[in-house]
Amino acid sequence: MFERSPNAYVVLDRDLVIVWMNDAYLQVTGRTRPEIIGRPMFEAFPSDPKSESFRQLLSSFDRVLNSGEADEIAHIRYDIEQPDGTMAERYWSATHTPFKGKTGAVTHILQHTVDISELHELRGMREQMRVFERAQLVETRNRDLSEETRKLRNLLENTPGFTAVLSGSELRFAMANAAYRRLTGNRPLVGLTIEEALPEVIDQGFVAILEEVCRTGEPYFGRQEQLFLQMQPGAQPEQVYLEFVYQPILDNERQVTGVFIQGHDVTEEVEAAERQNLLIHELNHRVKNTLAIVQGLAQQSFGLDESNRANRDAFAARLAALSVAHNLLTSCNWESAEVRSLIGGSLDAALGSTAERCVLEGPELVLRPQQAVALAMIVHELATNALKYGALSVPEGRVTIQWSAENEDGTVSIALDWSEAGGPPVAPPQGKGFGSRLIHSGLGGRKGAVSLDYNRGGLHCSIKGEI
């Protein structure tokens, strides 16, 4: 049955000596019967006793002899010596079946051997294909990553703000975009330290700030920082103003490996603001001169007659209130005025130390210039009347001024209440003078409104106007 089988078989005795083999075995091993018959397996087919092949095959034989059960080796490399003395790499699959005698002891081992070298090569080729496919996938990912990196570099290169990357403990320039290079006079930067690339900034404190960012890992935000940079080779450093951030670059262990710089050149904005401030202060100076001239003309017009003194003093006080509002707006560049500061300044101008008997309650609100001037004049008139006829005309009188913001249909407005208490009874005036008309004119605007209630307990004035 085994003799003519196409499968390769060999029989070994208990000493692992070859006692029989079929023709298929001789063909697959490239041996003749006289070459191997009667020889131990490991002599007929030698292998290094320290090799994995020797250990794996001997262990299988031992298991069969000791257990009396069949054993299989699914995959084993066992090289075969060629006629020219070289070793051919071969891979096998083997089944070892015991033959037992009458006593049940194993007397022989039948080895069924299958040469799987071609299958191993195919599997190797398949693994190589998998490696190739993985390499192609990695290459594709790297190509995509390179493209994304190129796009990011292009984006940073052409962004209107300046950007740069400093890397390593020496803070060498790893990159700098076009805006950064223009800012620094198109000098060589990449690969250089700050001291090497921009020596003029060393004594200006920015290197110390960068070192602090690296030490703490906290970003630094520069607001209109003044800096002197050399814009042209050999030229004197020019003054610039920058807004920027030094952002630390962290690795997986949260250690600082560099600094990312991003910012904008705000020199033109800062210089424009300085020119505006200069013009505003010049305007304020001229307006004050004009007010002084108006006050002088008023004194000449009213004359020194005591009968005109009250009118002259009232007019001068109104000019003073206007000057207070003007000063406050000037300090804010004529953009807005804060309500509490505006009311407090008007009360101080009109009442002096008596202003301490006025209580101010309300949130922080700002008014446009026209509204600010109107409110300053109204508060002045109310304070003057309270001092002459109302609550502030007696020591126990008090004034409470409260305001709040109201939002109606998307329109924000201010609601202000002037309440007097502790003074003599008040009554509506017989006629309307300039002061009354000024108060009733309110803050202006379509939704502005003013109401005056002459309660016996004290005057109450309610004012509303759009902010």
Short mmCIF file of N, CA, C and O in Angstrom, two decimals, residues 36-85:
data_model
loop_
_atom_site.label_atom_id
_atom_site.label_comp_id
_atom_site.label_asym_id
_atom_site.label_seq_id
_atom_site.Cartn_x
_atom_site.Cartn_y
_atom_site.Cartn_z
N ILE A 36 20.76 5.87 2.24
CA ILE A 36 20.15 6.20 3.54
C ILE A 36 19.65 5.00 4.31
O ILE A 36 19.41 5.09 5.52
N ILE A 37 19.47 3.83 3.65
CA ILE A 37 18.94 2.68 4.36
C ILE A 37 19.92 2.24 5.43
O ILE A 37 21.14 2.17 5.22
N GLY A 38 19.43 1.94 6.64
CA GLY A 38 20.26 1.50 7.75
C GLY A 38 21.01 2.60 8.45
O GLY A 38 21.79 2.34 9.38
N ARG A 39 20.79 3.84 8.09
CA ARG A 39 21.50 4.95 8.73
C ARG A 39 20.54 5.72 9.65
O ARG A 39 19.34 5.83 9.36
N PRO A 40 21.02 6.26 10.76
CA PRO A 40 20.17 7.09 11.61
C PRO A 40 19.65 8.31 10.82
O PRO A 40 20.34 8.84 9.94
N MET A 41 18.44 8.73 11.15
CA MET A 41 17.79 9.85 10.44
C MET A 41 18.68 11.09 10.42
O MET A 41 18.87 11.72 9.38
N PHE A 42 19.27 11.45 11.56
CA PHE A 42 20.04 12.69 11.64
C PHE A 42 21.43 12.55 11.05
O PHE A 42 22.15 13.54 10.91
N GLU A 43 21.82 11.27 10.69
CA GLU A 43 23.07 11.08 9.96
C GLU A 43 22.82 11.12 8.47
O GLU A 43 23.61 11.68 7.71
N ALA A 44 21.67 10.53 8.08
CA ALA A 44 21.31 10.56 6.66
C ALA A 44 20.94 11.97 6.22
O ALA A 44 21.25 12.38 5.09
N PHE A 45 20.30 12.67 7.13
CA PHE A 45 19.90 14.06 6.83
C PHE A 45 20.40 14.94 7.99
O PHE A 45 19.68 15.25 8.92
N PRO A 46 21.67 15.31 7.94
CA PRO A 46 22.29 16.01 9.08
C PRO A 46 21.70 17.42 9.30
O PRO A 46 21.27 18.08 8.36
N SER A 47 21.68 17.82 10.57
CA SER A 47 21.22 19.16 10.96
C SER A 47 21.96 19.56 12.22
O SER A 47 22.30 18.70 13.05
N ASP A 48 22.22 20.82 12.39
CA ASP A 48 22.92 21.32 13.56
C ASP A 48 22.10 21.01 14.82
O ASP A 48 20.95 21.41 14.92
N PRO A 49 22.69 20.26 15.78
CA PRO A 49 21.94 19.91 16.99
C PRO A 49 21.43 21.13 17.77
O PRO A 49 20.50 21.01 18.56
N LYS A 50 22.01 22.30 17.54
CA LYS A 50 21.57 23.51 18.24
C LYS A 50 20.46 24.26 17.48
O LYS A 50 19.94 25.25 17.98
N SER A 51 20.16 23.78 16.27
CA SER A 51 19.19 24.50 15.45
C SER A 51 17.75 24.20 15.88
O SER A 51 17.48 23.16 16.51
N GLU A 52 16.86 25.07 15.50
CA GLU A 52 15.44 24.87 15.77
C GLU A 52 14.91 23.67 14.99
O GLU A 52 14.05 22.93 15.49
N SER A 53 15.42 23.44 13.78
CA SER A 53 14.97 22.32 12.97
C SER A 53 15.24 20.99 13.68
O SER A 53 14.38 20.12 13.78
N PHE A 54 16.47 20.81 14.18
CA PHE A 54 16.86 19.58 14.89
C PHE A 54 15.99 19.39 16.12
O PHE A 54 15.46 18.30 16.37
N ARG A 55 15.84 20.47 16.92
CA ARG A 55 15.07 20.36 18.16
C ARG A 55 13.61 20.01 17.89
O ARG A 55 13.01 19.17 18.56
N GLN A 56 13.01 20.65 16.87
CA GLN A 56 11.60 20.44 16.57
C GLN A 56 11.33 19.00 16.11
O GLN A 56 10.38 18.35 16.56
N LEU A 57 12.21 18.44 15.24
CA LEU A 57 12.00 17.09 14.72
C LEU A 57 12.25 16.03 15.80
O LEU A 57 11.46 15.08 15.96
N LEU A 58 13.32 16.19 16.59
CA LEU A 58 13.63 15.24 17.64
C LEU A 58 12.53 15.22 18.71
O LEU A 58 12.16 14.15 19.22
N SER A 59 11.99 16.41 19.04
CA SER A 59 10.93 16.48 20.04
C SER A 59 9.70 15.72 19.59
O SER A 59 9.03 15.06 20.39
N SER A 60 9.37 15.80 18.29
CA SER A 60 8.22 15.08 17.78
C SER A 60 8.42 13.57 17.89
O SER A 60 7.53 12.81 18.30
N PHE A 61 9.63 13.09 17.52
CA PHE A 61 9.92 11.66 17.65
C PHE A 61 9.79 11.21 19.11
O PHE A 61 9.21 10.16 19.42
N ASP A 62 10.33 12.01 20.04
CA ASP A 62 10.29 11.64 21.45
C ASP A 62 8.86 11.55 21.96
O ASP A 62 8.52 10.66 22.76
N ARG A 63 7.98 12.47 21.49
CA ARG A 63 6.59 12.44 21.95
C ARG A 63 5.90 11.15 21.50
O ARG A 63 5.11 10.56 22.24
N VAL A 64 6.20 10.72 20.26
CA VAL A 64 5.59 9.49 19.76
C VAL A 64 6.08 8.29 20.57
O VAL A 64 5.30 7.41 21.00
N LEU A 65 7.39 8.19 20.82
CA LEU A 65 7.95 7.07 21.56
C LEU A 65 7.47 7.03 23.00
O LEU A 65 7.24 5.96 23.57
N ASN A 66 7.31 8.18 23.63
CA ASN A 66 6.93 8.24 25.04
C ASN A 66 5.43 8.09 25.26
O ASN A 66 5.00 7.51 26.26
N SER A 67 4.63 8.64 24.32
CA SER A 67 3.18 8.62 24.53
C SER A 67 2.47 7.50 23.79
O SER A 67 1.36 7.12 24.13
N GLY A 68 3.11 6.97 22.72
CA GLY A 68 2.45 5.99 21.90
C GLY A 68 1.36 6.58 21.03
O GLY A 68 0.57 5.83 20.44
N GLU A 69 1.32 7.91 20.92
CA GLU A 69 0.32 8.59 20.11
C GLU A 69 0.99 9.26 18.93
O GLU A 69 2.18 9.62 18.97
N ALA A 70 0.20 9.45 17.87
CA ALA A 70 0.71 10.13 16.67
C ALA A 70 1.01 11.59 16.99
O ALA A 70 0.41 12.19 17.88
N ASP A 71 1.92 12.18 16.23
CA ASP A 71 2.29 13.58 16.43
C ASP A 71 2.47 14.23 15.07
O ASP A 71 2.89 13.56 14.10
N GLU A 72 2.18 15.51 14.99
CA GLU A 72 2.26 16.23 13.72
C GLU A 72 3.14 17.46 13.84
O GLU A 72 3.19 18.11 14.89
N ILE A 73 3.84 17.74 12.76
CA ILE A 73 4.58 19.00 12.63
C ILE A 73 3.99 19.71 11.40
O ILE A 73 4.19 19.25 10.27
N ALA A 74 3.26 20.77 11.64
CA ALA A 74 2.59 21.44 10.53
C ALA A 74 3.56 22.16 9.61
O ALA A 74 3.36 22.22 8.39
N HIS A 75 4.66 22.69 10.21
CA HIS A 75 5.56 23.51 9.39
C HIS A 75 6.94 23.47 10.03
O HIS A 75 7.11 23.83 11.20
N ILE A 76 7.90 22.99 9.28
CA ILE A 76 9.27 22.92 9.80
C ILE A 76 10.23 23.20 8.66
O ILE A 76 10.06 22.72 7.54
N ARG A 77 11.21 24.01 8.94
CA ARG A 77 12.29 24.21 7.96
C ARG A 77 13.37 23.16 8.23
O ARG A 77 13.90 23.06 9.34
N TYR A 78 13.67 22.38 7.21
CA TYR A 78 14.73 21.37 7.34
C TYR A 78 15.46 21.29 6.00
O TYR A 78 14.96 20.76 5.02
N ASP A 79 16.64 21.90 5.98
CA ASP A 79 17.39 22.00 4.73
C ASP A 79 17.98 20.64 4.34
O ASP A 79 18.37 19.83 5.21
N ILE A 80 18.07 20.40 3.01
CA ILE A 80 18.58 19.14 2.46
C ILE A 80 19.89 19.40 1.73
O ILE A 80 20.00 20.33 0.93
N GLU A 81 20.87 18.52 2.02
CA GLU A 81 22.18 18.67 1.36
C GLU A 81 22.08 18.25 -0.09
O GLU A 81 21.50 17.22 -0.43
N GLN A 82 22.63 19.06 -0.99
CA GLN A 82 22.62 18.80 -2.42
C GLN A 82 23.87 17.99 -2.81
O GLN A 82 24.85 17.90 -2.06
N PRO A 83 23.86 17.37 -4.01
CA PRO A 83 25.03 16.59 -4.46
C PRO A 83 26.32 17.39 -4.45
O PRO A 83 27.41 16.83 -4.26
N ASP A 84 26.23 18.71 -4.69
CA ASP A 84 27.45 19.52 -4.71
C ASP A 84 27.89 19.97 -3.32
O ASP A 84 28.84 20.74 -3.16
N GLY A 85 27.21 19.47 -2.30
CA GLY A 85 27.59 19.79 -0.93
C GLY A 85 26.91 21.01 -0.35
O GLY A 85 27.04 21.29 0.85
#
